[in-house]
Amino acid sequence: EERQRLLQQATKAMRELSRVIEAHLEPSVAKAVASKRPGHIAFLTACLRWPDLTQAAGYVQGFPIIGEIPSSGLFRQLLPAGERDLGHTPEDEFFGQAAITAINELESRKPSRDAEAIWNCVSATVEKGTASEPRTRDFFDSLYGVGKWRPMPTLLVTQGCGKQRVINDGRAGGHNDWSEMLETIFTISVDILATAAFTILDEVRKTWTDLVQDAPLTQLSAAMPEWAELSFGLDDIPDAYNGVPVWPPHARANIISLWCPERSQWMYVARQGLGFVLTSAVPTFCRSPALAVAAARRIRGAVTGAYYDDCPAIETVAEAGTGQLSLQGILRFTGTDSSEEKSVIPAPSRVFLGTACQLGTAVSEGRVEFSPKTITISKIRDGCCVRSTRALPPSEANTDGLGRF
C-alpha cells in the first residue's frame, strides 16, 4: 500500500509535465499514444535504472519503422550498431520509382475474397481514431508527392476464436527488407508458471519449515501452509500495436491499402500506430510490457511476465489477487489499461498461450501440469479421422499447426 501511495504521489507531481508533453505532441503521435504517459515511463526508467533510456522519448517523438531501428538494450543483440549496413537509405531506393512500381503492381491485382471483411475491420479502426479516413491514390500523391509514399498490402486472418484481424503486411510491401534490426526479442512461455511455482514454494519452505529442498515430497506437501496453494490470473494489453506511435517522417511509409467494395477501387488509409507484420513492430512494442513487468516485480513484488501483450501473474491464494492488481496498477501508471474483457481473475487452472495450465497440483503433487485444451484434442482427433480417409493438401493439413501435430 505504501508503494502504491508513492506512485500516486508521483502521478500528482508529474501532472504539469504530462500536460506540457501532451500539448507539444505531433497530431499523428497524439492520436496513437492516447492515454500513454511518457513522463511516467521516464520516471520508472530512472527508478529502476532501466537500460532502455529512449522509450519515453519514443512516445513523444514516435518510433522509426524503416531504416536502422535503434537498439533498446533490452533484447538479444543481432550485431553491434554500425556492423550491418543496408548500403543505401530508404529515401534513395525505397521511395521514388520503386514506390510507384509497388503501387502500380498493387492496383493491378484483383481484390481478395476477404476485401469486404477487411474494409469493415479497417473502418472500425478508423472510428477509434487511430487511422485516417480512406483516401485515393491521388490524395496521397498530392499530400506527399508522387513516389514519396509507399503503402503496405493488407490481408485477413481469422483466429481460432473466430475473431478477424487485419494484417498490415510489411513483408509484401517491401518495408521489412528496408528495416535494419539490431536486436530481436526473447520472451517467456508457459514454463514461467513452473519456474514461478518452484520459486514461490521454495521461499515458503525456507521461511515456514525446517525442511531441506530435497526432502521427501510427502513431507514437503504436509508442511506447506494452506495459504501457499497457487493460482494465476491473466491480463491482455488492448490495441497493443495501435498504441505505439510512428515517427512522423515515416508516416508516409505507414499507409495501408484496401479495396473499397462500394467504389470498386483501391483506397489507402494512414495509420498512426504500428503495423502488425512490420519487422520493427514487435521489438518496439515489447519494450513497454518489459518495463511494466520489471516495475511490477521490483516495486510491487509481483511474480509476473509478458508474452508480447499477454501477462500472467502468479501468486498464493493468500494474496487474493493482489499480484494481478499490482501489475494492473503499474500498467495504469504508464497509461496502459489492461483489457477488461480479456482480464482473467486468478485461479489454480487457466488456459495460457493456448495451453491448459494447472497450478493446483504444485503443493500436493510437486508438479505443474500442462496439457492441450479440450477443444484442441477434439480438433486433432477429428483431423486424424479425416486424414485416415483421404490425403489433405499441406495448406489445409497445417492449418493452425494441428496438421503438424
Short mmCIF file of C-alpha atoms in Angstrom, two decimals:
data_model
loop_
_atom_site.label_atom_id
_atom_site.label_comp_id
_atom_site.label_asym_id
_atom_site.label_seq_id
_atom_site.Cartn_x
_atom_site.Cartn_y
_atom_site.Cartn_z
CA GLU A 1 0.00 0.00 0.00
CA GLU A 2 2.84 2.38 0.83
CA ARG A 3 4.46 1.87 -2.56
CA GLN A 4 1.11 2.36 -4.32
CA ARG A 5 0.68 5.61 -2.37
CA LEU A 6 4.13 6.75 -3.54
CA LEU A 7 3.21 6.04 -7.16
CA GLN A 8 0.04 8.09 -6.72
CA GLN A 9 2.11 10.95 -5.32
CA ALA A 10 4.43 10.70 -8.33
CA THR A 11 1.43 10.93 -10.64
CA LYS A 12 0.28 14.12 -8.93
CA ALA A 13 3.78 15.58 -9.08
CA MET A 14 4.00 14.95 -12.83
CA ARG A 15 0.61 16.36 -13.82
CA GLU A 16 2.10 19.57 -15.15
CA LEU A 17 4.80 17.67 -17.02
CA SER A 18 2.16 15.44 -18.59
CA ARG A 19 0.14 18.48 -19.71
CA VAL A 20 3.21 20.07 -21.30
CA ILE A 21 4.11 16.85 -23.13
CA GLU A 22 0.55 16.40 -24.37
CA ALA A 23 0.41 19.96 -25.64
CA HIS A 24 3.54 19.53 -27.76
CA LEU A 25 2.81 16.14 -29.35
CA GLU A 26 2.61 15.89 -33.12
CA PRO A 27 -1.04 15.27 -34.12
CA SER A 28 -0.33 11.80 -35.52
CA VAL A 29 1.62 10.84 -32.40
CA ALA A 30 -1.12 12.19 -30.11
CA LYS A 31 -3.76 10.04 -31.83
CA ALA A 32 -1.71 6.88 -31.32
CA VAL A 33 -0.48 7.39 -27.76
CA ALA A 34 -3.95 8.27 -26.45
CA SER A 35 -3.61 7.86 -22.67
CA LYS A 36 0.09 6.89 -22.63
CA ARG A 37 2.21 8.76 -20.10
CA PRO A 38 5.75 9.33 -21.39
CA GLY A 39 6.74 11.21 -18.24
CA HIS A 40 5.72 8.26 -16.07
CA ILE A 41 7.65 5.89 -18.33
CA ALA A 42 10.73 8.08 -17.85
CA PHE A 43 10.12 8.08 -14.08
CA LEU A 44 10.10 4.26 -13.91
CA THR A 45 13.15 4.12 -16.18
CA ALA A 46 15.08 6.29 -13.73
CA CYS A 47 13.79 4.49 -10.63
CA LEU A 48 14.74 1.05 -11.94
CA ARG A 49 17.97 2.19 -13.60
CA TRP A 50 16.41 0.59 -16.66
CA PRO A 51 18.75 0.16 -19.67
CA ASP A 52 16.14 1.28 -22.22
CA LEU A 53 16.71 5.03 -21.98
CA THR A 54 14.84 6.15 -25.12
CA GLN A 55 11.41 4.55 -24.81
CA ALA A 56 9.80 7.56 -23.15
CA ALA A 57 11.12 9.82 -25.92
CA GLY A 58 9.64 7.44 -28.47
CA TYR A 59 6.17 8.01 -27.06
CA VAL A 60 6.72 11.73 -27.58
CA GLN A 61 8.50 11.76 -30.95
CA GLY A 62 7.28 8.46 -32.42
CA PHE A 63 9.29 5.36 -33.35
CA PRO A 64 11.01 4.67 -36.70
CA ILE A 65 9.66 1.79 -38.79
CA ILE A 66 12.16 1.61 -41.67
CA GLY A 67 15.89 2.12 -42.00
CA GLU A 68 18.06 1.40 -38.94
CA ILE A 69 15.91 0.64 -35.90
CA PRO A 70 17.90 1.68 -32.80
CA SER A 71 18.58 -0.96 -30.17
CA SER A 72 16.71 -0.67 -26.87
CA GLY A 73 19.44 -2.51 -24.98
CA LEU A 74 16.84 -4.97 -23.64
CA PHE A 75 16.78 -7.85 -26.07
CA ARG A 76 19.16 -10.22 -27.82
CA GLN A 77 21.60 -8.25 -29.93
CA LEU A 78 21.99 -9.33 -33.54
CA LEU A 79 25.05 -7.28 -34.42
CA PRO A 80 26.57 -4.18 -32.87
CA ALA A 81 25.34 -0.92 -34.34
CA GLY A 82 27.32 0.01 -37.42
CA GLU A 83 28.39 -3.52 -38.37
CA ARG A 84 25.34 -4.02 -40.57
CA ASP A 85 24.71 -1.57 -43.34
CA LEU A 86 21.92 -1.53 -45.89
CA GLY A 87 24.31 0.16 -48.28
CA HIS A 88 21.68 2.74 -49.11
CA THR A 89 18.95 4.72 -47.42
CA PRO A 90 15.21 4.14 -47.79
CA GLU A 91 14.84 7.61 -49.27
CA ASP A 92 17.16 6.61 -52.12
CA GLU A 93 15.51 3.41 -53.27
CA PHE A 94 12.56 2.51 -51.05
CA PHE A 95 10.64 5.51 -52.30
CA GLY A 96 10.91 7.06 -55.77
CA GLN A 97 10.34 4.82 -58.77
CA ALA A 98 10.33 1.72 -56.58
CA ALA A 99 7.34 3.08 -54.65
CA ILE A 100 5.49 3.98 -57.85
CA THR A 101 6.09 0.48 -59.22
CA ALA A 102 4.92 -1.12 -55.98
CA ILE A 103 1.66 0.86 -56.05
CA ASN A 104 1.09 0.07 -59.73
CA GLU A 105 1.57 -3.64 -59.06
CA LEU A 106 -0.74 -3.50 -56.06
CA GLU A 107 -3.53 -1.78 -58.00
CA SER A 108 -3.21 -4.27 -60.87
CA ARG A 109 -4.23 -7.11 -58.55
CA LYS A 110 -7.74 -8.40 -58.19
CA PRO A 111 -9.22 -7.77 -54.74
CA SER A 112 -9.17 -10.78 -52.44
CA ARG A 113 -12.30 -12.61 -51.38
CA ASP A 114 -11.83 -11.02 -47.94
CA ALA A 115 -11.94 -7.49 -49.34
CA GLU A 116 -15.28 -6.59 -47.77
CA ALA A 117 -14.33 -8.03 -44.38
CA ILE A 118 -11.02 -6.12 -44.49
CA TRP A 119 -12.88 -2.93 -45.32
CA ASN A 120 -15.23 -3.44 -42.35
CA CYS A 121 -12.37 -4.17 -39.92
CA VAL A 122 -10.36 -1.14 -41.03
CA SER A 123 -13.46 1.05 -40.83
CA ALA A 124 -13.80 0.04 -37.17
CA THR A 125 -10.18 1.12 -36.60
CA VAL A 126 -10.88 4.44 -38.32
CA GLU A 127 -13.83 5.02 -35.97
CA LYS A 128 -11.49 4.58 -33.00
CA GLY A 129 -9.39 7.48 -34.31
CA THR A 130 -6.14 5.52 -34.79
CA ALA A 131 -6.27 5.70 -38.59
CA SER A 132 -7.29 8.27 -41.19
CA GLU A 133 -10.33 8.14 -43.42
CA PRO A 134 -9.79 6.05 -46.59
CA ARG A 135 -8.30 8.21 -49.37
CA THR A 136 -7.45 7.78 -53.01
CA ARG A 137 -4.01 7.44 -54.55
CA ASP A 138 -4.32 10.97 -55.90
CA PHE A 139 -4.84 12.29 -52.38
CA PHE A 140 -1.57 10.83 -51.08
CA ASP A 141 0.28 11.82 -54.26
CA SER A 142 -0.86 15.37 -53.55
CA LEU A 143 -0.03 15.12 -49.83
CA TYR A 144 3.48 13.64 -50.08
CA GLY A 145 4.36 13.84 -53.77
CA VAL A 146 4.42 11.12 -56.44
CA GLY A 147 6.80 8.34 -55.40
CA LYS A 148 7.28 9.81 -51.93
CA TRP A 149 4.94 7.42 -50.09
CA ARG A 150 4.60 3.66 -50.10
CA PRO A 151 1.71 1.56 -48.74
CA MET A 152 1.54 -1.93 -47.24
CA PRO A 153 -0.89 -4.54 -48.61
CA THR A 154 -3.48 -5.93 -46.19
CA LEU A 155 -4.74 -9.43 -45.62
CA LEU A 156 -7.23 -11.01 -43.22
CA VAL A 157 -6.52 -13.68 -40.63
CA THR A 158 -9.31 -15.45 -38.76
CA GLN A 159 -8.14 -16.57 -35.33
CA GLY A 160 -9.17 -19.81 -33.67
CA CYS A 161 -11.71 -17.95 -31.54
CA GLY A 162 -13.36 -16.60 -34.69
CA LYS A 163 -12.04 -13.04 -34.33
CA GLN A 164 -10.86 -11.50 -37.58
CA ARG A 165 -7.65 -9.49 -37.64
CA VAL A 166 -6.33 -7.31 -40.44
CA ILE A 167 -2.63 -7.80 -41.12
CA ASN A 168 -0.60 -4.88 -42.47
CA ASP A 169 1.90 -6.86 -44.50
CA GLY A 170 5.24 -5.10 -44.21
CA ARG A 171 6.94 -8.06 -45.84
CA ALA A 172 4.85 -7.94 -49.01
CA GLY A 173 5.12 -4.15 -49.10
CA GLY A 174 8.92 -4.29 -49.02
CA HIS A 175 9.09 -2.41 -45.72
CA ASN A 176 10.77 -5.25 -43.86
CA ASP A 177 13.54 -5.53 -46.45
CA TRP A 178 14.33 -1.90 -45.74
CA SER A 179 14.50 -2.29 -41.96
CA GLU A 180 17.82 -2.93 -40.25
CA MET A 181 17.19 -4.62 -36.91
CA LEU A 182 19.98 -4.56 -34.34
CA GLU A 183 18.15 -6.79 -31.85
CA THR A 184 15.46 -9.46 -31.67
CA ILE A 185 13.18 -10.16 -28.75
CA PHE A 186 13.19 -13.03 -26.31
CA THR A 187 10.12 -13.70 -24.24
CA ILE A 188 8.50 -16.05 -21.74
CA SER A 189 6.49 -19.19 -22.46
CA VAL A 190 4.11 -21.33 -20.39
CA ASP A 191 7.05 -22.71 -18.41
CA ILE A 192 7.19 -19.44 -16.46
CA LEU A 193 4.36 -20.93 -14.39
CA ALA A 194 6.50 -23.89 -13.32
CA THR A 195 9.52 -21.68 -12.65
CA ALA A 196 7.44 -19.24 -10.60
CA ALA A 197 5.72 -22.05 -8.69
CA PHE A 198 9.05 -23.56 -7.67
CA THR A 199 10.49 -20.18 -6.68
CA ILE A 200 7.47 -19.20 -4.55
CA LEU A 201 7.08 -22.57 -2.83
CA ASP A 202 10.80 -22.85 -2.14
CA GLU A 203 10.70 -19.47 -0.39
CA VAL A 204 7.72 -20.69 1.66
CA ARG A 205 9.70 -23.84 2.57
CA LYS A 206 12.71 -21.83 3.74
CA THR A 207 10.57 -19.39 5.74
CA TRP A 208 7.87 -21.65 7.23
CA THR A 209 9.55 -25.05 7.59
CA ASP A 210 12.86 -26.55 8.68
CA LEU A 211 12.93 -28.97 5.74
CA VAL A 212 15.67 -29.12 3.13
CA GLN A 213 14.87 -28.72 -0.55
CA ASP A 214 15.33 -32.40 -1.41
CA ALA A 215 13.17 -33.66 1.46
CA PRO A 216 10.53 -36.28 0.53
CA LEU A 217 7.56 -34.80 -1.32
CA THR A 218 5.10 -36.10 1.27
CA GLN A 219 6.91 -34.16 4.00
CA LEU A 220 7.15 -31.00 1.94
CA SER A 221 3.46 -31.11 0.99
CA ALA A 222 2.36 -31.75 4.57
CA ALA A 223 4.49 -28.88 5.90
CA MET A 224 3.13 -26.31 3.48
CA PRO A 225 0.53 -23.89 4.94
CA GLU A 226 -2.92 -23.88 3.33
CA TRP A 227 -2.43 -20.37 2.05
CA ALA A 228 0.54 -21.49 -0.11
CA GLU A 229 -1.74 -23.04 -2.73
CA LEU A 230 -1.05 -21.32 -6.04
CA SER A 231 -3.19 -19.60 -8.66
CA PHE A 232 -2.60 -17.24 -11.55
CA GLY A 233 -4.52 -14.54 -13.37
CA LEU A 234 -4.11 -13.16 -16.88
CA ASP A 235 -4.14 -9.69 -18.40
CA ASP A 236 -4.10 -8.56 -22.01
CA ILE A 237 -2.90 -5.19 -23.30
CA PRO A 238 -5.59 -3.96 -25.72
CA ASP A 239 -4.79 -2.41 -29.10
CA ALA A 240 -1.15 -3.21 -28.46
CA TYR A 241 0.44 -2.08 -31.72
CA ASN A 242 -2.10 0.68 -32.37
CA GLY A 243 -0.88 2.42 -29.22
CA VAL A 244 2.72 2.77 -30.39
CA PRO A 245 3.22 5.98 -32.42
CA VAL A 246 5.23 6.17 -35.61
CA TRP A 247 7.90 8.80 -36.14
CA PRO A 248 6.16 11.47 -38.30
CA PRO A 249 8.81 11.43 -41.10
CA HIS A 250 7.96 7.73 -41.54
CA ALA A 251 4.20 8.36 -41.69
CA ARG A 252 4.41 8.13 -45.50
CA ALA A 253 5.52 4.51 -45.10
CA ASN A 254 2.80 3.70 -42.55
CA ILE A 255 -0.07 3.59 -45.03
CA ILE A 256 -2.16 0.54 -45.85
CA SER A 257 -4.08 -0.39 -48.98
CA LEU A 258 -7.57 -1.85 -49.13
CA TRP A 259 -10.29 -2.42 -51.71
CA CYS A 260 -13.43 -0.30 -51.38
CA PRO A 261 -16.41 -2.51 -52.31
CA GLU A 262 -18.77 0.44 -52.82
CA ARG A 263 -16.47 2.41 -55.14
CA SER A 264 -14.77 -0.65 -56.68
CA GLN A 265 -11.33 0.89 -56.39
CA TRP A 266 -8.20 0.74 -54.27
CA MET A 267 -8.12 3.14 -51.33
CA TYR A 268 -5.47 3.96 -48.75
CA VAL A 269 -5.52 4.61 -45.02
CA ALA A 270 -2.79 6.32 -42.98
CA ARG A 271 -2.19 4.53 -39.68
CA GLN A 272 -0.97 6.27 -36.55
CA GLY A 273 0.19 3.10 -34.76
CA LEU A 274 2.46 0.25 -35.83
CA GLY A 275 1.52 -2.29 -38.48
CA PHE A 276 1.15 -5.89 -37.34
CA VAL A 277 3.69 -7.57 -39.65
CA LEU A 278 6.34 -4.87 -39.65
CA THR A 279 9.70 -6.31 -38.61
CA SER A 280 10.24 -3.29 -36.40
CA ALA A 281 6.83 -3.52 -34.69
CA VAL A 282 7.37 -6.42 -32.28
CA PRO A 283 10.60 -5.32 -30.55
CA THR A 284 9.34 -1.73 -30.45
CA PHE A 285 6.06 -2.65 -28.77
CA CYS A 286 7.59 -5.21 -26.38
CA ARG A 287 9.66 -2.51 -24.72
CA SER A 288 6.52 -1.28 -22.94
CA PRO A 289 5.38 -4.52 -21.26
CA ALA A 290 9.02 -5.32 -20.43
CA LEU A 291 9.26 -2.13 -18.35
CA ALA A 292 5.83 -2.69 -16.76
CA VAL A 293 6.76 -6.24 -15.74
CA ALA A 294 10.10 -5.11 -14.28
CA ALA A 295 8.38 -2.37 -12.29
CA ALA A 296 5.64 -4.72 -11.06
CA ARG A 297 8.32 -7.15 -9.87
CA ARG A 298 10.68 -4.69 -8.23
CA ILE A 299 8.29 -2.06 -6.91
CA ARG A 300 5.20 -4.13 -6.10
CA GLY A 301 6.75 -7.59 -5.59
CA ALA A 302 4.52 -9.23 -8.22
CA VAL A 303 5.54 -12.53 -9.83
CA THR A 304 4.70 -11.81 -13.45
CA GLY A 305 5.99 -11.77 -17.01
CA ALA A 306 4.95 -10.76 -20.51
CA TYR A 307 4.45 -12.83 -23.64
CA TYR A 308 4.04 -9.93 -26.06
CA ASP A 309 0.74 -8.43 -24.82
CA ASP A 310 -0.31 -11.35 -22.57
CA CYS A 311 0.74 -11.06 -18.92
CA PRO A 312 0.28 -13.79 -16.30
CA ALA A 313 0.55 -13.01 -12.58
CA ILE A 314 1.31 -15.98 -10.30
CA GLU A 315 0.53 -15.79 -6.58
CA THR A 316 -0.56 -17.72 -3.49
CA VAL A 317 -4.23 -17.84 -2.55
CA ALA A 318 -3.37 -15.71 0.49
CA GLU A 319 -2.59 -12.81 -1.83
CA ALA A 320 -6.19 -12.79 -3.03
CA GLY A 321 -5.41 -11.35 -6.43
CA THR A 322 -3.10 -8.58 -5.25
CA GLY A 323 -0.33 -9.76 -7.56
CA GLN A 324 -2.52 -9.24 -10.59
CA LEU A 325 -3.78 -5.92 -9.21
CA SER A 326 -0.16 -4.81 -8.76
CA LEU A 327 0.58 -5.46 -12.44
CA GLN A 328 -2.61 -3.67 -13.48
CA GLY A 329 -1.63 -0.72 -11.29
CA ILE A 330 1.77 -0.39 -12.98
CA LEU A 331 0.17 -0.63 -16.42
CA ARG A 332 -2.25 2.16 -15.49
CA PHE A 333 0.63 4.23 -14.11
CA THR A 334 2.25 4.18 -17.58
CA GLY A 335 -1.08 4.93 -19.26
CA THR A 336 -1.86 1.41 -20.44
CA ASP A 337 -5.03 -0.17 -19.11
CA SER A 338 -5.40 -3.93 -19.36
CA SER A 339 -8.38 -5.23 -21.32
CA GLU A 340 -11.42 -5.65 -19.06
CA GLU A 341 -12.91 -8.15 -21.50
CA LYS A 342 -9.83 -10.38 -21.53
CA SER A 343 -8.70 -9.96 -17.93
CA VAL A 344 -9.00 -13.29 -16.08
CA ILE A 345 -9.02 -13.40 -12.28
CA PRO A 346 -6.61 -15.78 -10.52
CA ALA A 347 -7.47 -19.47 -10.29
CA PRO A 348 -5.43 -22.68 -9.97
CA SER A 349 -6.31 -23.74 -13.53
CA ARG A 350 -6.34 -21.42 -16.53
CA VAL A 351 -5.61 -21.50 -20.24
CA PHE A 352 -2.44 -19.58 -21.13
CA LEU A 353 -0.99 -19.37 -24.63
CA GLY A 354 -3.42 -22.00 -25.87
CA THR A 355 -2.33 -24.49 -23.18
CA ALA A 356 -4.33 -25.77 -20.22
CA CYS A 357 -2.17 -24.99 -17.18
CA GLN A 358 -2.77 -26.46 -13.71
CA LEU A 359 -1.07 -24.97 -10.64
CA GLY A 360 -3.38 -26.75 -8.22
CA THR A 361 -1.08 -29.77 -8.20
CA ALA A 362 2.05 -27.82 -7.24
CA VAL A 363 1.77 -28.24 -3.46
CA SER A 364 0.04 -31.62 -3.26
CA GLU A 365 1.93 -33.43 -6.03
CA GLY A 366 5.05 -31.31 -6.51
CA ARG A 367 4.40 -30.59 -10.17
CA VAL A 368 2.68 -28.16 -12.52
CA GLU A 369 0.63 -29.78 -15.26
CA PHE A 370 0.38 -28.64 -18.88
CA SER A 371 -1.95 -30.20 -21.43
CA PRO A 372 -3.71 -29.34 -24.70
CA LYS A 373 -7.08 -27.65 -24.37
CA THR A 374 -10.10 -29.93 -24.69
CA ILE A 375 -11.08 -28.29 -27.97
CA THR A 376 -7.54 -28.81 -29.29
CA ILE A 377 -7.72 -32.52 -28.52
CA SER A 378 -11.06 -32.70 -30.33
CA LYS A 379 -9.66 -30.90 -33.36
CA ILE A 380 -6.65 -33.23 -33.51
CA ARG A 381 -8.89 -36.28 -33.18
CA ASP A 382 -11.21 -35.03 -35.94
CA GLY A 383 -8.23 -34.20 -38.12
CA CYS A 384 -6.77 -37.68 -37.68
CA CYS A 385 -10.11 -39.19 -38.69
CA VAL A 386 -10.15 -37.11 -41.86
CA ARG A 387 -6.51 -37.94 -42.65
CA SER A 388 -7.24 -41.63 -42.25
CA THR A 389 -9.73 -41.48 -45.14
CA ARG A 390 -8.08 -39.02 -47.54
CA ALA A 391 -4.87 -37.10 -48.06
CA LEU A 392 -5.07 -33.37 -47.40
CA PRO A 393 -3.02 -30.71 -49.20
CA PRO A 394 -0.31 -29.19 -46.99
CA SER A 395 -2.09 -25.83 -46.81
CA GLU A 396 -5.14 -27.50 -45.29
CA ALA A 397 -3.30 -30.08 -43.22
CA ASN A 398 -1.16 -27.48 -41.44
CA THR A 399 -3.98 -25.11 -40.51
CA ASP A 400 -3.28 -23.73 -37.01
CA GLY A 401 -0.41 -26.20 -36.71
CA LEU A 402 -2.78 -29.08 -36.00
CA GLY A 403 -1.66 -30.93 -39.10
CA ARG A 404 1.92 -30.90 -37.78
CA PHE A 405 0.61 -32.32 -34.50
#
